[in-house]
Amino acid sequence: MNIYIRSRGFSQDHGYSWLPEMPNIIRDNQVYQLIQSEVFSLVIGRYSNKLLLLITGIEASERADFRDRKIRNSVAWIGDDSEDNEQKIRVIAAAALRDELRETLRSEIDQAVIFDDEQGFKVEGDISKLSVEEVINIRDFPGNINYKIGKNCKKLRDELAYELEEKSLPKGLGFNNLPLVIVTGIQNQQTLTNCGVWRGLSNSIQSEVWTEYKKSPNSLETLPEKDLIIPTNKNLRLFIIFLVLSAIFIILLLFLFQSQPK
């Protein structure tokens, strides 16, 4: 599983950036448009047979920029859609959702990211194995496939953490190429339901109990771009052929009409 870090350096020239680079899975699927990234947010997604866990808004304890603003780190874990990788993502996500474990996670990541004169920051510590992974026990009961949203409050975060600990992520039609879990600050309910999220929590939602919603056909997962281009081009070709044949037919009718003896 690959790990990517987003942070910044002290100077104005060393703004926020990703190391080693911005993951394509985040850019191509516009994940940042679904969350308020400057505060604690969490996304689990399945895209093109890859699993993504993104955690943002991880505040540094001591590092600040040139304007004395606290630096906020983001971490992305990306790997193949395998059982081992899913379990790792579920463990880290469950820890991040629990208030009593989030500080441990924040501290480990904070200690691993330090200032660097050349590129602004660098990762000095090893975060490939976090201590919170030893605390949580994962089970693999079948996941509930109902879609639910609610307010980003401790009660629902704890319930979501427990669900991730006990149950596998849903798979199959309806759960590919989309975010499965979103926990964020300010984000409207419509955005969460439009993207077809399986579990969504936002400060903008008022209900402190889970609310089921029916996934709209418009929010079904998209096919890879290569699969979308072929039928589109085929339909275009058929439409052009239809226009050409119609034009030929009209010309033949006019010709026959004009060639009739008066």
Coordinates of C-alpha atoms in Angstrom, one line a residue:
M1 CA 0.0 0.0 0.0
N2 CA 1.4 3.4 -1.0
I3 CA 1.2 6.4 1.4
Y4 CA 1.1 10.0 0.3
I5 CA 1.5 13.1 2.6
R6 CA 0.3 16.6 2.0
S7 CA 1.8 19.4 4.1
R8 CA 3.7 22.6 3.7
G9 CA 6.9 24.3 4.7
F10 CA 7.5 27.4 6.8
S11 CA 8.2 30.0 4.0
Q12 CA 5.7 31.5 1.6
D13 CA 7.5 29.7 -1.3
H14 CA 6.8 26.3 0.2
G15 CA 3.0 26.1 0.2
Y16 CA 0.9 23.0 0.5
S17 CA 1.9 20.1 -1.8
W18 CA 2.0 16.3 -1.9
L19 CA 4.9 14.0 -1.4
P20 CA 5.9 12.2 -3.4
E21 CA 3.2 13.6 -5.7
M22 CA -0.5 14.2 -5.7
P23 CA -2.2 10.8 -6.2
N24 CA -4.1 10.5 -9.5
I25 CA -7.0 8.8 -7.7
I26 CA -7.7 12.0 -5.7
R27 CA -7.3 14.4 -8.7
D28 CA -9.2 12.3 -11.3
N29 CA -12.1 11.6 -9.0
Q30 CA -12.3 15.2 -7.6
V31 CA -12.3 13.9 -4.0
Y32 CA -11.5 17.3 -2.5
Q33 CA -14.7 18.8 -3.9
L34 CA -16.6 16.4 -1.5
I35 CA -15.0 17.6 1.7
Q36 CA -14.0 20.6 3.7
S37 CA -10.3 19.7 3.6
E38 CA -9.0 22.3 6.1
V39 CA -10.8 20.5 9.0
F40 CA -10.7 16.9 10.0
S41 CA -12.2 15.0 7.1
L42 CA -12.2 11.3 6.1
V43 CA -12.9 9.6 2.8
I44 CA -12.9 5.9 2.0
G45 CA -13.4 5.2 -1.7
R46 CA -13.2 2.4 -4.3
Y47 CA -12.0 3.6 -7.7
S48 CA -10.9 1.3 -10.6
N49 CA -10.1 -1.6 -8.3
K50 CA -8.1 0.6 -6.0
L51 CA -9.0 1.5 -2.4
L52 CA -8.4 5.0 -1.0
L53 CA -8.3 6.3 2.5
L54 CA -7.9 10.0 2.8
I55 CA -7.6 11.9 6.1
T56 CA -7.2 15.7 6.1
G57 CA -7.0 18.4 8.7
I58 CA -4.4 16.6 10.9
E59 CA -3.1 19.6 12.9
A60 CA 0.6 19.8 13.6
S61 CA 1.4 20.4 17.3
E62 CA 4.4 22.7 16.8
R63 CA 4.9 23.4 13.1
A64 CA 3.5 26.7 11.8
D65 CA 3.9 28.7 8.7
F66 CA 5.5 32.2 8.2
R67 CA 2.2 33.8 9.4
D68 CA 2.1 31.6 12.5
R69 CA -0.8 29.6 11.2
K70 CA -0.9 26.0 12.4
I71 CA 0.0 23.6 9.6
R72 CA -2.5 20.8 8.8
N73 CA -1.3 17.6 7.3
S74 CA -3.2 15.2 5.1
V75 CA -2.5 11.5 4.5
A76 CA -3.7 9.2 1.7
W77 CA -3.4 5.4 1.8
I78 CA -3.9 3.8 -1.6
G79 CA -3.7 0.1 -2.6
D80 CA -5.2 -2.7 -4.6
D81 CA -8.7 -3.7 -3.6
S82 CA -7.6 -6.7 -1.5
E83 CA -8.8 -8.1 1.8
D84 CA -5.6 -7.1 3.6
N85 CA -5.7 -3.6 2.3
E86 CA -9.3 -3.2 3.1
Q87 CA -8.8 -4.3 6.7
K88 CA -5.9 -1.9 7.1
I89 CA -8.0 1.0 5.8
R90 CA -10.9 0.1 8.1
V91 CA -8.6 -0.1 11.1
I92 CA -7.1 3.3 10.5
A93 CA -10.4 4.9 9.6
A94 CA -12.1 3.5 12.8
A95 CA -9.2 4.9 14.9
A96 CA -9.5 8.3 13.3
L97 CA -13.2 8.4 14.0
R98 CA -12.9 7.7 17.7
D99 CA -12.0 10.8 19.7
E100 CA -9.9 8.8 22.1
L101 CA -7.7 7.3 19.4
R102 CA -7.6 10.2 16.9
E103 CA -5.0 12.1 19.1
T104 CA -2.7 9.1 19.0
L105 CA -3.0 8.9 15.2
R106 CA -2.5 12.7 14.9
S107 CA 0.6 12.6 17.1
E108 CA 2.3 9.8 15.1
I109 CA 1.7 11.5 11.8
D110 CA 2.8 14.9 13.2
Q111 CA 6.1 13.5 14.5
A112 CA 6.9 11.9 11.1
V113 CA 6.5 15.1 9.1
I114 CA 9.2 17.8 9.6
F115 CA 10.4 21.0 7.9
D116 CA 12.9 20.7 5.1
D117 CA 14.9 23.6 3.5
E118 CA 14.7 22.2 0.0
Q119 CA 11.1 21.1 -0.5
G120 CA 9.4 22.7 2.5
F121 CA 8.8 19.4 4.4
K122 CA 9.8 15.8 4.4
V123 CA 8.7 12.5 6.0
E124 CA 11.3 11.3 8.4
G125 CA 9.4 8.7 10.4
D126 CA 7.8 5.5 9.3
I127 CA 4.0 5.6 9.3
S128 CA 3.5 2.4 7.3
K129 CA 2.6 0.7 10.6
L130 CA 0.7 2.8 13.1
S131 CA 0.3 1.9 16.8
V132 CA -3.5 2.3 16.5
E133 CA -3.5 -0.7 14.2
E134 CA -2.6 -2.9 17.1
V135 CA -5.5 -1.6 19.2
I136 CA -8.5 -2.4 17.0
N137 CA -9.7 -5.9 16.2
I138 CA -11.3 -6.3 12.8
R139 CA -14.1 -8.7 12.0
D140 CA -15.6 -9.4 8.5
F141 CA -19.3 -9.7 8.8
P142 CA -21.2 -8.8 5.6
G143 CA -21.7 -5.1 5.3
N144 CA -25.1 -3.4 5.3
I145 CA -25.8 -2.1 1.8
N146 CA -28.3 0.6 2.8
Y147 CA -27.2 4.2 2.2
K148 CA -27.2 6.4 5.2
I149 CA -26.3 10.0 6.1
G150 CA -26.3 12.0 9.3
K151 CA -24.7 14.8 11.4
N152 CA -21.0 14.7 12.0
C153 CA -21.3 14.2 15.8
K154 CA -19.5 11.9 18.3
K155 CA -22.5 9.5 18.5
L156 CA -22.6 8.7 14.8
R157 CA -18.8 8.8 14.4
D158 CA -18.6 6.1 17.1
E159 CA -21.3 4.1 15.4
L160 CA -19.6 4.3 12.1
A161 CA -16.2 3.3 13.7
Y162 CA -17.9 0.2 15.2
E163 CA -19.5 -0.7 11.8
L164 CA -16.1 -0.4 10.1
E165 CA -14.6 -2.6 12.8
E166 CA -17.2 -5.3 12.5
K167 CA -18.3 -5.3 8.9
S168 CA -16.6 -5.4 5.5
L169 CA -17.1 -2.6 3.0
P170 CA -19.9 -3.2 0.5
K171 CA -18.9 -4.5 -2.9
G172 CA -20.5 -5.0 -6.2
L173 CA -22.8 -2.9 -8.4
G174 CA -23.5 0.4 -6.8
F175 CA -20.2 0.5 -4.8
N176 CA -17.5 1.0 -7.4
N177 CA -15.9 4.2 -8.6
L178 CA -17.4 6.3 -5.9
P179 CA -16.8 7.4 -2.3
L180 CA -18.0 4.8 0.3
V181 CA -17.5 6.9 3.4
I182 CA -17.3 10.7 3.8
V183 CA -17.0 12.4 7.2
T184 CA -16.4 16.2 6.9
G185 CA -17.2 19.6 8.2
I186 CA -19.4 21.9 6.1
Q187 CA -20.9 20.0 3.2
N188 CA -24.6 20.0 2.1
Q189 CA -26.7 16.9 2.2
Q190 CA -27.4 17.0 -1.6
T191 CA -23.7 16.7 -2.4
L192 CA -23.4 13.6 -0.3
T193 CA -26.5 11.9 -1.8
N194 CA -25.7 13.0 -5.3
C195 CA -22.3 11.3 -5.2
G196 CA -24.0 8.1 -3.8
V197 CA -22.0 7.8 -0.6
W198 CA -22.7 4.7 1.4
R199 CA -22.1 6.4 4.8
G200 CA -21.9 10.2 5.0
L201 CA -21.5 12.5 8.0
S202 CA -21.5 16.3 7.7
N203 CA -21.8 19.2 10.1
S204 CA -24.4 20.7 7.8
I205 CA -26.8 17.8 8.4
Q206 CA -29.1 18.3 11.5
S207 CA -30.2 14.8 12.3
E208 CA -28.1 13.1 15.0
V209 CA -29.5 9.7 14.0
W210 CA -28.8 7.8 10.7
T211 CA -31.2 8.6 7.9
E212 CA -31.5 6.2 5.1
Y213 CA -31.8 7.5 1.6
K214 CA -32.5 5.9 -1.8
K215 CA -29.6 6.2 -4.2
S216 CA -30.6 8.2 -7.3
P217 CA -30.0 6.6 -10.7
N218 CA -27.9 9.7 -11.5
S219 CA -25.5 8.9 -8.7
L220 CA -24.7 5.3 -9.9
E221 CA -21.0 4.7 -10.2
T222 CA -19.4 5.8 -13.5
L223 CA -17.7 3.4 -15.9
P224 CA -14.0 4.0 -16.7
E225 CA -13.6 6.7 -19.3
K226 CA -12.4 4.2 -22.0
D227 CA -15.7 2.3 -21.6
L228 CA -17.7 5.5 -22.0
I229 CA -16.1 6.7 -25.2
I230 CA -16.8 3.6 -27.3
P231 CA -20.7 3.7 -27.0
T232 CA -20.7 7.5 -27.4
N233 CA -18.7 7.3 -30.7
K234 CA -20.8 4.4 -31.9
N235 CA -24.0 6.4 -31.4
L236 CA -22.5 9.4 -33.1
R237 CA -21.6 7.3 -36.1
L238 CA -25.0 5.7 -36.3
F239 CA -26.6 9.2 -36.2
I240 CA -24.4 10.4 -39.0
I241 CA -25.1 7.4 -41.1
F242 CA -28.8 8.0 -40.6
L243 CA -28.5 11.6 -41.7
V244 CA -26.6 10.6 -44.8
L245 CA -29.1 7.9 -45.8
S246 CA -32.0 10.3 -45.2
A247 CA -30.4 12.9 -47.4
I248 CA -29.8 10.4 -50.2
F249 CA -33.4 9.2 -49.9
I250 CA -34.7 12.7 -50.2
I251 CA -32.5 13.5 -53.2
L252 CA -33.7 10.3 -55.0
L253 CA -37.3 11.3 -54.4
L254 CA -36.7 14.7 -55.8
F255 CA -34.9 13.3 -58.8
L256 CA -37.7 10.8 -59.5
F257 CA -40.3 13.5 -59.1
Q258 CA -38.5 15.9 -61.5
S259 CA -37.9 13.1 -64.1
Q260 CA -41.6 12.2 -64.4
P261 CA -43.1 13.4 -67.8
K262 CA -45.3 16.5 -67.4

